[in-house]
């Protein structure tokens, strides 16, 4: 289902000028939200709600539940915005990571429940870990990201999706893929490494990752 | 889970980045990355890549009512305030919480607020009830905590306080204020919790310190008045200090 007409399409691939303007807009919105402006959170919603619901639905598969997750995530961003440093991380990544964590939490029954507040703050660390790389990745559009993920070897792509959108541990992934735990863990490492290599070359985004062609298991 | 070595942390970094560790492992890696003096560049890089994974999904337009629902919730939800660190203070290596200890309360900490002595019996009864409901839902616990705060406050204002360290209530009475908090992690190395009353200019006045026992509810009198206060906050300090040196682990905006 397409995004609403009123929503800003932040998922298309963009020119560098557009990206820079988007990053600046996000930072201004963060600043205004920190000042307590609820309208600014509304604008952030208009920019990322469709993407957020896409993430939630990918995990929970139910629209009512997915919208509940998106609701909780935007309220969490509002509550915890003072903890967020726009110079270190992307508000898009932080928001979507919160959505993912809360969606997984809703679906997780057999594993020990995560403390979603704790997870939100761990997400701050994970999404602000490498500001230089974050700046590069901020320029990547959703289509380009999907293309990069699709280019991963099938077993690695499946491992990442089982972990990130399925909420499985690497030990569970090893059982599901019928491989040793070391292989499952290695697949995650290889997949992220390949994604990094592909995404760090935005000018060559349509090319196959030739330097990684020989790396698989 | 025991502390991890740098090597173990690096080995688990990719799984940590995509959230594929169990809860204890995930926390152990986070704790190591936060506290380790060595740079774990690869782990941080993998985490940054993992953070863009959700942006790869196909967007789906929400129903219009969701926006209204969120804006209504936001209008009723206070932000967790964070004080600016004092000039020259070393910022935390990573903006994450102190590790939270598990559990709930078992007994009341000594040193109750003045005037609370007469209320001690119902408080203890309520806490005994709490002790038998260790596994109850957080919402239930919070409700009982609120009831205890109500007994202590004897009709005074109750202001909910929350943050990375836990949650509680600030009880405002004519004679002053008392913090009632649960789920605060015991601190090691002689560190303590310090309370702050912050005015509109951002000036923070120290309002007392406390050290919670494991699984105990904290009842701490504020040693500073709330007149003119914009924010009440609690930080973790190595010793009693005159200005906060770390981000708050509990806070509430009193101006709302």
Tab-separated table of C-alpha atoms in Angstrom:
chain	number	residue	atom	x	y	z
A	1	UNK	CA	0.000	0.000	0.000
A	2	UNK	CA	1.454	3.373	-0.936
A	3	UNK	CA	2.082	6.166	1.493
A	4	UNK	CA	-0.591	8.821	1.800
A	5	UNK	CA	-0.428	11.810	-0.505
A	6	UNK	CA	0.102	14.150	2.405
A	7	UNK	CA	3.082	12.253	3.696
A	8	UNK	CA	6.527	13.265	2.538
A	9	UNK	CA	8.068	10.471	0.540
A	10	UNK	CA	11.314	9.818	2.324
A	11	UNK	CA	11.763	6.394	0.836
A	12	UNK	CA	12.708	7.329	-2.693
A	13	UNK	CA	16.365	7.542	-3.619
A	14	UNK	CA	17.577	11.076	-3.638
A	15	UNK	CA	20.126	13.450	-4.987
A	16	UNK	CA	22.801	14.666	-2.541
A	17	UNK	CA	21.122	18.069	-2.187
A	18	UNK	CA	17.830	16.412	-1.256
A	19	UNK	CA	19.575	14.210	1.279
A	20	UNK	CA	21.337	17.132	2.884
A	21	UNK	CA	18.034	18.992	3.124
A	22	UNK	CA	16.388	15.915	4.648
A	23	UNK	CA	19.102	15.542	7.258
A	24	UNK	CA	18.859	19.209	8.139
A	25	UNK	CA	15.077	18.976	8.371
A	26	UNK	CA	15.316	15.986	10.697
A	27	UNK	CA	17.744	17.852	12.912
A	28	UNK	CA	15.494	20.889	13.055
A	29	UNK	CA	12.569	18.669	13.969
A	30	UNK	CA	14.587	17.022	16.739
A	31	UNK	CA	15.525	20.448	18.065
A	32	UNK	CA	11.906	21.580	18.053
A	33	UNK	CA	10.694	18.375	19.700
A	34	UNK	CA	13.307	18.915	22.404
A	35	UNK	CA	11.739	22.319	22.936
A	36	UNK	CA	8.446	20.621	23.596
A	37	UNK	CA	6.768	21.456	20.262
A	38	UNK	CA	4.191	18.761	19.633
A	39	UNK	CA	3.680	20.029	16.066
A	40	UNK	CA	7.239	19.006	15.305
A	41	UNK	CA	6.509	15.463	16.415
A	42	UNK	CA	3.541	15.562	14.061
A	43	UNK	CA	5.872	16.512	11.229
A	44	UNK	CA	8.225	13.703	12.170
A	45	UNK	CA	5.225	11.402	12.060
A	46	UNK	CA	4.298	12.649	8.592
A	47	UNK	CA	7.804	11.856	7.402
A	48	UNK	CA	8.269	8.414	8.898
A	49	UNK	CA	4.929	6.913	9.932
A	50	UNK	CA	4.569	4.860	6.744
A	51	UNK	CA	8.056	3.472	7.095
A	52	UNK	CA	7.467	2.807	10.780
A	53	UNK	CA	4.266	0.912	10.057
A	54	UNK	CA	6.056	-1.035	7.354
A	55	UNK	CA	8.624	-2.158	9.933
A	56	UNK	CA	5.969	-2.990	12.513
A	57	UNK	CA	3.902	-4.999	10.026
A	58	UNK	CA	6.980	-6.850	8.858
A	59	UNK	CA	7.348	-8.138	12.411
A	60	UNK	CA	3.810	-8.487	13.764
A	61	UNK	CA	1.823	-8.966	10.539
A	62	UNK	CA	-1.329	-7.408	11.952
A	63	UNK	CA	-2.428	-3.860	11.201
A	64	UNK	CA	-4.088	-3.103	14.535
A	65	UNK	CA	-1.133	-4.421	16.459
A	66	UNK	CA	1.271	-2.688	14.073
A	67	UNK	CA	-0.402	0.673	14.585
A	68	UNK	CA	-0.275	0.153	18.353
A	69	UNK	CA	3.453	-0.409	18.049
A	70	UNK	CA	3.900	2.729	15.940
A	71	UNK	CA	1.869	4.703	18.471
A	72	UNK	CA	4.045	3.518	21.333
A	73	UNK	CA	7.236	4.215	19.386
A	74	UNK	CA	6.365	7.831	18.565
A	75	UNK	CA	5.326	8.456	22.165
A	76	UNK	CA	8.653	6.936	23.279
A	77	UNK	CA	10.540	9.257	20.932
A	78	UNK	CA	8.664	12.198	22.403
A	79	UNK	CA	9.391	11.112	25.979
A	80	UNK	CA	13.058	10.345	25.453
A	81	UNK	CA	14.052	12.917	22.858
A	82	UNK	CA	16.300	14.696	25.354
A	83	UNK	CA	18.515	11.609	25.406
A	84	UNK	CA	18.977	11.731	21.641
A	85	UNK	CA	21.982	13.486	20.151
A	86	UNK	CA	21.293	14.441	16.537
A	87	UNK	CA	24.991	15.010	15.958
A	88	UNK	CA	25.713	11.361	16.657
A	89	UNK	CA	22.841	9.470	15.144
A	90	UNK	CA	19.900	9.532	12.792
A	91	UNK	CA	16.453	10.081	14.268
A	92	UNK	CA	15.063	7.891	11.497
A	93	UNK	CA	17.240	4.973	12.572
A	94	UNK	CA	16.474	5.526	16.234
A	95	UNK	CA	12.732	5.687	15.643
A	96	UNK	CA	12.676	2.620	13.407
A	97	UNK	CA	14.839	0.664	15.840
A	98	UNK	CA	12.378	1.490	18.603
A	99	UNK	CA	9.541	0.308	16.360
A	100	UNK	CA	11.387	-2.921	15.667
A	101	UNK	CA	12.169	-3.522	19.343
A	102	UNK	CA	8.619	-2.930	20.451
A	103	UNK	CA	7.195	-5.063	17.675
A	104	UNK	CA	9.524	-7.913	18.606
A	105	UNK	CA	8.542	-7.472	22.238
A	106	UNK	CA	4.870	-7.885	21.304
A	107	UNK	CA	5.604	-11.067	19.425
A	108	UNK	CA	8.047	-12.616	21.838
A	109	UNK	CA	6.431	-15.079	24.180
A	110	UNK	CA	8.845	-17.884	24.813
A	111	UNK	CA	11.965	-15.813	25.309
A	112	UNK	CA	12.535	-13.611	28.342
A	113	UNK	CA	10.809	-10.316	27.699
A	114	UNK	CA	13.037	-7.399	26.986
A	115	UNK	CA	12.565	-4.234	28.943
A	116	UNK	CA	11.431	-1.948	26.130
A	117	UNK	CA	12.628	1.135	27.971
A	118	UNK	CA	16.001	-0.485	28.309
A	119	UNK	CA	15.878	-1.478	24.648
A	120	UNK	CA	15.086	2.103	23.589
A	121	UNK	CA	18.195	3.308	25.317
A	122	UNK	CA	20.311	0.488	23.968
A	123	UNK	CA	19.001	1.584	20.585
A	124	UNK	CA	20.523	4.986	21.241
A	125	UNK	CA	23.888	3.329	21.564
A	126	UNK	CA	23.412	1.111	18.545
A	127	UNK	CA	22.138	3.857	16.276
A	128	UNK	CA	24.709	6.429	17.345
A	129	UNK	CA	27.695	4.142	17.376
A	130	UNK	CA	29.552	5.490	14.360
A	131	UNK	CA	28.543	9.046	13.425
A	132	UNK	CA	30.758	9.113	10.321
A	133	UNK	CA	29.236	5.954	8.908
A	134	UNK	CA	25.788	7.120	10.006
A	135	UNK	CA	26.222	10.221	7.873
A	136	UNK	CA	27.057	8.054	4.878
A	137	UNK	CA	24.175	5.669	5.448
A	138	UNK	CA	21.765	8.540	5.982
A	139	UNK	CA	22.120	9.222	2.284
A	140	UNK	CA	20.856	5.799	1.320
A	141	UNK	CA	17.262	5.540	0.163
A	142	UNK	CA	14.952	2.654	0.995
A	143	UNK	CA	15.000	1.283	-2.532
A	144	UNK	CA	18.763	1.183	-2.527
A	145	UNK	CA	18.733	-0.493	0.874
A	146	UNK	CA	16.302	-3.116	-0.370
A	147	UNK	CA	18.503	-3.720	-3.391
A	148	UNK	CA	21.554	-4.178	-1.200
A	149	UNK	CA	19.765	-6.592	1.115
A	150	UNK	CA	18.458	-8.532	-1.881
A	151	UNK	CA	22.004	-8.968	-3.147
A	152	UNK	CA	23.137	-10.792	-0.026
A	153	UNK	CA	23.601	-14.553	-0.365
A	154	UNK	CA	20.297	-16.218	0.489
A	155	UNK	CA	21.481	-17.877	3.710
A	156	UNK	CA	22.959	-14.644	5.030
A	157	UNK	CA	19.904	-12.614	4.069
A	158	UNK	CA	17.667	-15.140	5.780
A	159	UNK	CA	19.821	-15.067	8.919
A	160	UNK	CA	19.604	-11.275	9.115
A	161	UNK	CA	15.850	-11.288	8.541
A	162	UNK	CA	15.272	-14.026	11.122
A	163	UNK	CA	17.254	-11.985	13.624
A	164	UNK	CA	16.154	-8.481	12.880
A	165	UNK	CA	12.528	-8.926	11.874
A	166	UNK	CA	11.875	-12.330	13.428
A	167	UNK	CA	13.437	-11.607	16.794
A	168	UNK	CA	15.393	-14.872	16.828
A	169	UNK	CA	18.703	-15.324	18.603
A	170	UNK	CA	21.651	-16.617	16.641
A	171	UNK	CA	21.299	-19.919	18.483
A	172	UNK	CA	17.694	-20.193	17.288
A	173	UNK	CA	18.784	-19.220	13.795
A	174	UNK	CA	21.353	-22.010	13.867
A	175	UNK	CA	18.578	-24.499	14.621
A	176	UNK	CA	16.270	-23.051	11.990
A	177	UNK	CA	18.992	-23.108	9.360
A	178	UNK	CA	20.389	-26.423	10.614
A	179	UNK	CA	23.925	-25.136	10.944
A	180	UNK	CA	26.345	-24.805	13.885
A	181	UNK	CA	25.937	-21.693	16.032
A	182	UNK	CA	29.280	-20.415	14.816
A	183	UNK	CA	28.034	-20.519	11.248
A	184	UNK	CA	24.846	-18.655	12.139
A	185	UNK	CA	26.843	-15.993	13.949
A	186	UNK	CA	29.283	-15.831	11.043
A	187	UNK	CA	26.463	-15.356	8.560
A	188	UNK	CA	25.246	-12.343	10.496
A	189	UNK	CA	28.739	-10.872	10.560
A	190	UNK	CA	29.308	-11.488	6.856
A	191	UNK	CA	25.916	-10.073	5.935
A	192	UNK	CA	26.457	-6.842	7.845
A	193	UNK	CA	29.970	-6.528	6.477
A	194	UNK	CA	28.754	-6.920	2.914
A	195	UNK	CA	25.941	-4.453	3.429
A	196	UNK	CA	28.417	-1.959	4.784
A	197	UNK	CA	30.658	-2.433	1.771
A	198	UNK	CA	27.766	-2.015	-0.663
A	199	UNK	CA	26.229	0.973	1.094
A	200	UNK	CA	29.486	2.837	1.504
A	201	UNK	CA	29.743	3.061	-2.264
A	202	UNK	CA	26.573	4.998	-3.090
A	203	UNK	CA	27.981	6.198	-6.421
A	204	UNK	CA	28.357	2.605	-7.482
A	205	UNK	CA	25.154	1.360	-5.968
A	206	UNK	CA	23.947	-0.469	-9.021
A	207	UNK	CA	27.125	-2.437	-9.402
A	208	UNK	CA	27.526	-5.882	-7.922
A	209	UNK	CA	29.756	-5.951	-4.863
A	210	UNK	CA	32.625	-7.403	-6.835
A	211	UNK	CA	35.148	-7.196	-4.031
A	212	UNK	CA	32.895	-9.370	-1.926
A	213	UNK	CA	31.883	-11.819	-4.602
A	214	UNK	CA	34.093	-14.528	-3.229
A	215	UNK	CA	32.952	-14.206	0.357
A	216	UNK	CA	30.127	-16.381	1.484
A	217	UNK	CA	30.166	-18.812	4.350
B	1	UNK	CA	25.926	-12.984	33.097
B	2	UNK	CA	29.606	-12.529	33.926
B	3	UNK	CA	31.602	-9.737	32.361
B	4	UNK	CA	32.788	-10.303	28.823
B	5	UNK	CA	36.322	-9.937	27.532
B	6	UNK	CA	37.043	-7.699	24.563
B	7	UNK	CA	37.475	-10.778	22.390
B	8	UNK	CA	34.141	-12.268	23.452
B	9	UNK	CA	32.472	-8.923	22.859
B	10	UNK	CA	33.885	-8.683	19.357
B	11	UNK	CA	32.791	-12.238	18.623
B	12	UNK	CA	29.219	-11.415	19.635
B	13	UNK	CA	29.163	-7.971	18.008
B	14	UNK	CA	27.255	-8.871	14.828
B	15	UNK	CA	24.585	-10.790	16.726
B	16	UNK	CA	24.353	-7.919	19.226
B	17	UNK	CA	23.970	-5.404	16.399
B	18	UNK	CA	20.885	-7.166	15.033
B	19	UNK	CA	19.486	-7.976	18.472
B	20	UNK	CA	20.145	-11.712	18.115
B	21	UNK	CA	21.449	-12.360	21.625
B	22	UNK	CA	19.412	-13.408	24.608
B	23	UNK	CA	18.662	-10.697	27.157
B	24	UNK	CA	21.623	-11.323	29.446
B	25	UNK	CA	24.118	-11.514	26.586
B	26	UNK	CA	22.678	-8.421	24.927
B	27	UNK	CA	23.077	-6.474	28.168
B	28	UNK	CA	26.576	-7.827	28.761
B	29	UNK	CA	27.774	-6.689	25.331
B	30	UNK	CA	26.129	-3.295	25.764
B	31	UNK	CA	27.752	-2.923	29.165
B	32	UNK	CA	31.163	-3.868	27.829
B	33	UNK	CA	30.941	-1.459	24.899
B	34	UNK	CA	29.803	1.317	27.216
B	35	UNK	CA	32.489	0.810	29.823
B	36	UNK	CA	35.483	-0.537	27.908
B	37	UNK	CA	38.345	1.876	27.432
B	38	UNK	CA	39.285	0.183	24.172
B	39	UNK	CA	37.548	1.237	20.984
B	40	UNK	CA	35.420	-1.500	19.453
B	41	UNK	CA	35.249	0.085	16.026
B	42	UNK	CA	34.017	-3.001	14.220
B	43	UNK	CA	31.153	-3.525	16.659
B	44	UNK	CA	30.113	0.097	16.355
B	45	UNK	CA	30.319	-0.040	12.589
B	46	UNK	CA	28.211	-3.207	12.388
B	47	UNK	CA	25.656	-1.645	14.739
B	48	UNK	CA	25.389	1.384	12.504
B	49	UNK	CA	24.769	-0.801	9.458
B	50	UNK	CA	22.162	-2.836	11.344
B	51	UNK	CA	20.409	0.368	12.362
B	52	UNK	CA	19.484	1.126	8.746
B	53	UNK	CA	17.961	-2.315	8.142
B	54	UNK	CA	14.421	-1.235	9.080
B	55	UNK	CA	14.578	1.528	6.486
B	56	UNK	CA	14.725	-1.217	3.840
B	57	UNK	CA	11.095	-2.266	4.310
B	58	UNK	CA	8.222	-1.237	2.065
B	59	UNK	CA	6.301	1.663	3.642
B	60	UNK	CA	2.629	1.155	4.520
B	61	UNK	CA	0.338	4.132	5.057
B	62	UNK	CA	-1.280	4.156	8.499
B	63	UNK	CA	-4.950	4.959	8.950
B	64	UNK	CA	-5.568	8.675	9.603
B	65	UNK	CA	-6.817	8.033	13.132
B	66	UNK	CA	-3.380	6.893	14.226
B	67	UNK	CA	-1.926	10.377	13.891
B	68	UNK	CA	-4.674	11.855	16.025
B	69	UNK	CA	-4.204	9.134	18.601
B	70	UNK	CA	-0.475	9.739	18.833
B	71	UNK	CA	-0.847	13.513	19.081
B	72	UNK	CA	-3.422	13.098	21.852
B	73	UNK	CA	-1.073	10.807	23.782
B	74	UNK	CA	1.866	13.136	23.298
B	75	UNK	CA	-0.123	16.067	24.617
B	76	UNK	CA	-0.534	14.192	27.902
B	77	UNK	CA	2.970	12.774	28.112
B	78	UNK	CA	5.812	14.693	29.771
B	79	UNK	CA	9.263	14.497	28.302
B	80	UNK	CA	12.015	13.009	30.424
B	81	UNK	CA	14.209	16.060	31.032
B	82	UNK	CA	17.973	15.945	30.878
B	83	UNK	CA	20.137	18.556	32.509
B	84	UNK	CA	23.021	20.075	30.613
B	85	UNK	CA	26.256	18.647	32.026
B	86	UNK	CA	28.268	21.129	34.037
B	87	UNK	CA	31.048	22.922	32.263
B	88	UNK	CA	34.147	20.782	32.112
B	89	UNK	CA	32.332	17.635	33.096
B	90	UNK	CA	33.236	14.532	31.157
B	91	UNK	CA	30.222	13.344	29.202
B	92	UNK	CA	29.296	9.700	29.520
B	93	UNK	CA	30.985	7.497	26.940
B	94	UNK	CA	27.604	6.354	25.678
B	95	UNK	CA	24.166	7.746	26.408
B	96	UNK	CA	22.797	4.677	28.040
B	97	UNK	CA	21.462	3.890	31.422
B	98	UNK	CA	23.091	2.489	34.458
B	99	UNK	CA	22.551	-1.227	34.602
B	100	UNK	CA	19.290	-1.953	36.300
B	101	UNK	CA	19.134	-4.482	39.060
B	102	UNK	CA	16.226	-6.850	38.958
B	103	UNK	CA	13.465	-7.236	41.454
B	104	UNK	CA	11.167	-5.127	43.434
B	105	UNK	CA	10.935	-4.236	47.070
B	106	UNK	CA	11.338	-6.299	50.204
B	107	UNK	CA	11.423	-3.888	53.047
B	108	UNK	CA	11.348	-0.206	53.725
B	109	UNK	CA	14.584	1.727	53.918
B	110	UNK	CA	15.249	3.381	57.280
B	111	UNK	CA	15.049	7.141	57.522
B	112	UNK	CA	11.450	7.882	56.699
B	113	UNK	CA	10.237	11.393	56.254
B	114	UNK	CA	9.231	13.314	59.302
B	115	UNK	CA	5.560	12.912	60.003
B	116	UNK	CA	5.423	9.580	58.305
B	117	UNK	CA	5.889	7.584	61.477
B	118	UNK	CA	2.175	7.375	62.135
B	119	UNK	CA	1.654	6.099	58.653
B	120	UNK	CA	4.331	3.417	59.018
B	121	UNK	CA	1.993	0.561	59.800
B	122	UNK	CA	-0.201	0.878	56.711
B	123	UNK	CA	2.913	1.437	54.624
B	124	UNK	CA	4.536	-1.731	55.909
B	125	UNK	CA	1.337	-3.640	55.288
B	126	UNK	CA	1.237	-2.377	51.772
B	127	UNK	CA	4.874	-3.271	51.231
B	128	UNK	CA	4.286	-6.765	52.569
B	129	UNK	CA	1.533	-7.096	50.008
B	130	UNK	CA	3.999	-5.956	47.396
B	131	UNK	CA	6.583	-8.463	48.562
B	132	UNK	CA	4.134	-11.274	47.897
B	133	UNK	CA	3.539	-10.013	44.405
B	134	UNK	CA	7.067	-9.928	43.122
B	135	UNK	CA	6.062	-11.400	39.811
B	136	UNK	CA	3.039	-9.225	39.261
B	137	UNK	CA	2.825	-6.893	36.355
B	138	UNK	CA	4.641	-3.576	36.394
B	139	UNK	CA	1.361	-1.735	36.100
B	140	UNK	CA	0.093	-3.405	39.234
B	141	UNK	CA	3.326	-2.588	41.044
B	142	UNK	CA	3.113	0.980	39.984
B	143	UNK	CA	-0.407	1.238	41.285
B	144	UNK	CA	0.647	-0.039	44.702
B	145	UNK	CA	3.653	2.291	44.723
B	146	UNK	CA	1.262	5.121	44.066
B	147	UNK	CA	-0.896	3.982	46.960
B	148	UNK	CA	2.114	3.969	49.274
B	149	UNK	CA	3.044	7.443	48.065
B	150	UNK	CA	-0.495	8.532	48.807
B	151	UNK	CA	-0.240	7.266	52.362
B	152	UNK	CA	3.038	9.111	52.886
B	153	UNK	CA	1.759	12.262	51.245
B	154	UNK	CA	-1.478	12.323	53.230
B	155	UNK	CA	-3.253	14.350	50.581
B	156	UNK	CA	-0.194	16.097	49.180
B	157	UNK	CA	0.528	16.314	45.480
B	158	UNK	CA	1.914	13.199	43.826
B	159	UNK	CA	4.157	13.716	40.826
B	160	UNK	CA	5.299	10.704	38.854
B	161	UNK	CA	9.066	10.490	38.409
B	162	UNK	CA	10.712	8.160	35.966
B	163	UNK	CA	13.857	7.598	34.050
B	164	UNK	CA	16.445	5.051	33.076
B	165	UNK	CA	16.976	3.967	36.690
B	166	UNK	CA	13.381	3.189	37.557
B	167	UNK	CA	10.279	5.016	38.613
B	168	UNK	CA	8.646	6.549	41.605
B	169	UNK	CA	6.677	9.452	42.960
B	170	UNK	CA	7.625	12.820	44.326
B	171	UNK	CA	5.312	13.584	47.207
B	172	UNK	CA	4.816	17.323	47.713
B	173	UNK	CA	3.440	18.466	51.053
B	174	UNK	CA	3.273	21.788	52.839
B	175	UNK	CA	6.395	20.919	54.788
B	176	UNK	CA	8.563	19.849	51.863
B	177	UNK	CA	8.839	16.895	49.561
B	178	UNK	CA	9.759	13.224	49.675
B	179	UNK	CA	10.909	10.907	46.923
B	180	UNK	CA	9.468	7.404	46.907
B	181	UNK	CA	11.129	5.199	44.310
B	182	UNK	CA	11.397	1.547	43.423
B	183	UNK	CA	13.577	-0.573	41.195
B	184	UNK	CA	16.681	1.534	41.728
B	185	UNK	CA	19.840	-0.460	41.248
B	186	UNK	CA	22.167	-0.719	44.242
B	187	UNK	CA	25.377	1.142	43.484
B	188	UNK	CA	28.900	-0.178	43.889
B	189	UNK	CA	32.229	1.550	44.505
B	190	UNK	CA	30.763	3.918	47.060
B	191	UNK	CA	28.620	5.708	44.477
B	192	UNK	CA	25.341	7.236	45.536
B	193	UNK	CA	22.184	8.766	44.153
B	194	UNK	CA	21.962	12.540	44.509
B	195	UNK	CA	18.741	14.518	44.180
B	196	UNK	CA	18.561	17.909	42.483
B	197	UNK	CA	16.061	20.747	42.334
B	198	UNK	CA	16.574	22.743	39.150
B	199	UNK	CA	15.166	26.173	38.442
B	200	UNK	CA	14.144	27.687	35.112
B	201	UNK	CA	17.669	28.968	34.457
B	202	UNK	CA	19.037	25.426	34.737
B	203	UNK	CA	20.742	26.014	38.073
B	204	UNK	CA	20.732	22.778	40.070
B	205	UNK	CA	20.557	22.832	43.854
B	206	UNK	CA	21.570	19.646	45.700
B	207	UNK	CA	18.648	18.135	47.599
B	208	UNK	CA	20.207	15.180	49.386
B	209	UNK	CA	21.682	11.772	48.686
B	210	UNK	CA	20.726	8.162	49.283
B	211	UNK	CA	21.962	4.643	48.695
B	212	UNK	CA	19.229	2.054	48.103
B	213	UNK	CA	19.503	-1.441	49.444
B	214	UNK	CA	18.845	-4.325	47.091
B	215	UNK	CA	15.145	-4.731	46.330
B	216	UNK	CA	14.227	-1.858	48.635
B	217	UNK	CA	11.885	1.037	48.165
B	218	UNK	CA	13.620	4.358	48.677
B	219	UNK	CA	11.948	6.991	50.810
B	220	UNK	CA	14.102	10.116	50.846
B	221	UNK	CA	13.288	13.578	52.139
B	222	UNK	CA	14.382	16.448	49.927
B	223	UNK	CA	16.703	18.862	51.666
B	224	UNK	CA	15.747	21.688	49.337
B	225	UNK	CA	12.398	23.305	48.704
B	226	UNK	CA	10.542	23.010	45.429
B	227	UNK	CA	9.511	26.669	45.259
B	228	UNK	CA	10.412	27.975	41.808
B	229	UNK	CA	11.616	24.549	40.701
B	230	UNK	CA	11.213	23.580	37.080
B	231	UNK	CA	12.718	20.111	37.302
B	232	UNK	CA	13.422	17.473	39.905
B	233	UNK	CA	16.143	14.995	39.004
B	234	UNK	CA	18.323	12.259	40.424
B	235	UNK	CA	21.837	11.498	39.234
B	236	UNK	CA	24.438	8.904	40.138
B	237	UNK	CA	27.555	10.431	41.651
B	238	UNK	CA	30.825	9.086	43.024
B	239	UNK	CA	30.385	11.257	46.097
B	240	UNK	CA	28.134	14.054	47.240
B	241	UNK	CA	28.752	16.958	44.874
B	242	UNK	CA	27.539	20.517	44.482
B	243	UNK	CA	26.806	20.236	40.777
B	244	UNK	CA	25.628	17.185	38.841
B	245	UNK	CA	28.340	15.412	36.886
B	246	UNK	CA	26.176	12.920	35.013
B	247	UNK	CA	22.858	12.681	33.223
B	248	UNK	CA	19.766	12.097	35.366
B	249	UNK	CA	18.571	8.572	35.922
B	250	UNK	CA	15.251	9.842	37.261
B	251	UNK	CA	13.621	13.148	36.416
B	252	UNK	CA	10.368	14.991	36.129
B	253	UNK	CA	9.393	18.353	34.712
B	254	UNK	CA	7.573	20.145	37.517
B	255	UNK	CA	6.512	23.063	35.346
B	256	UNK	CA	3.880	21.040	33.498
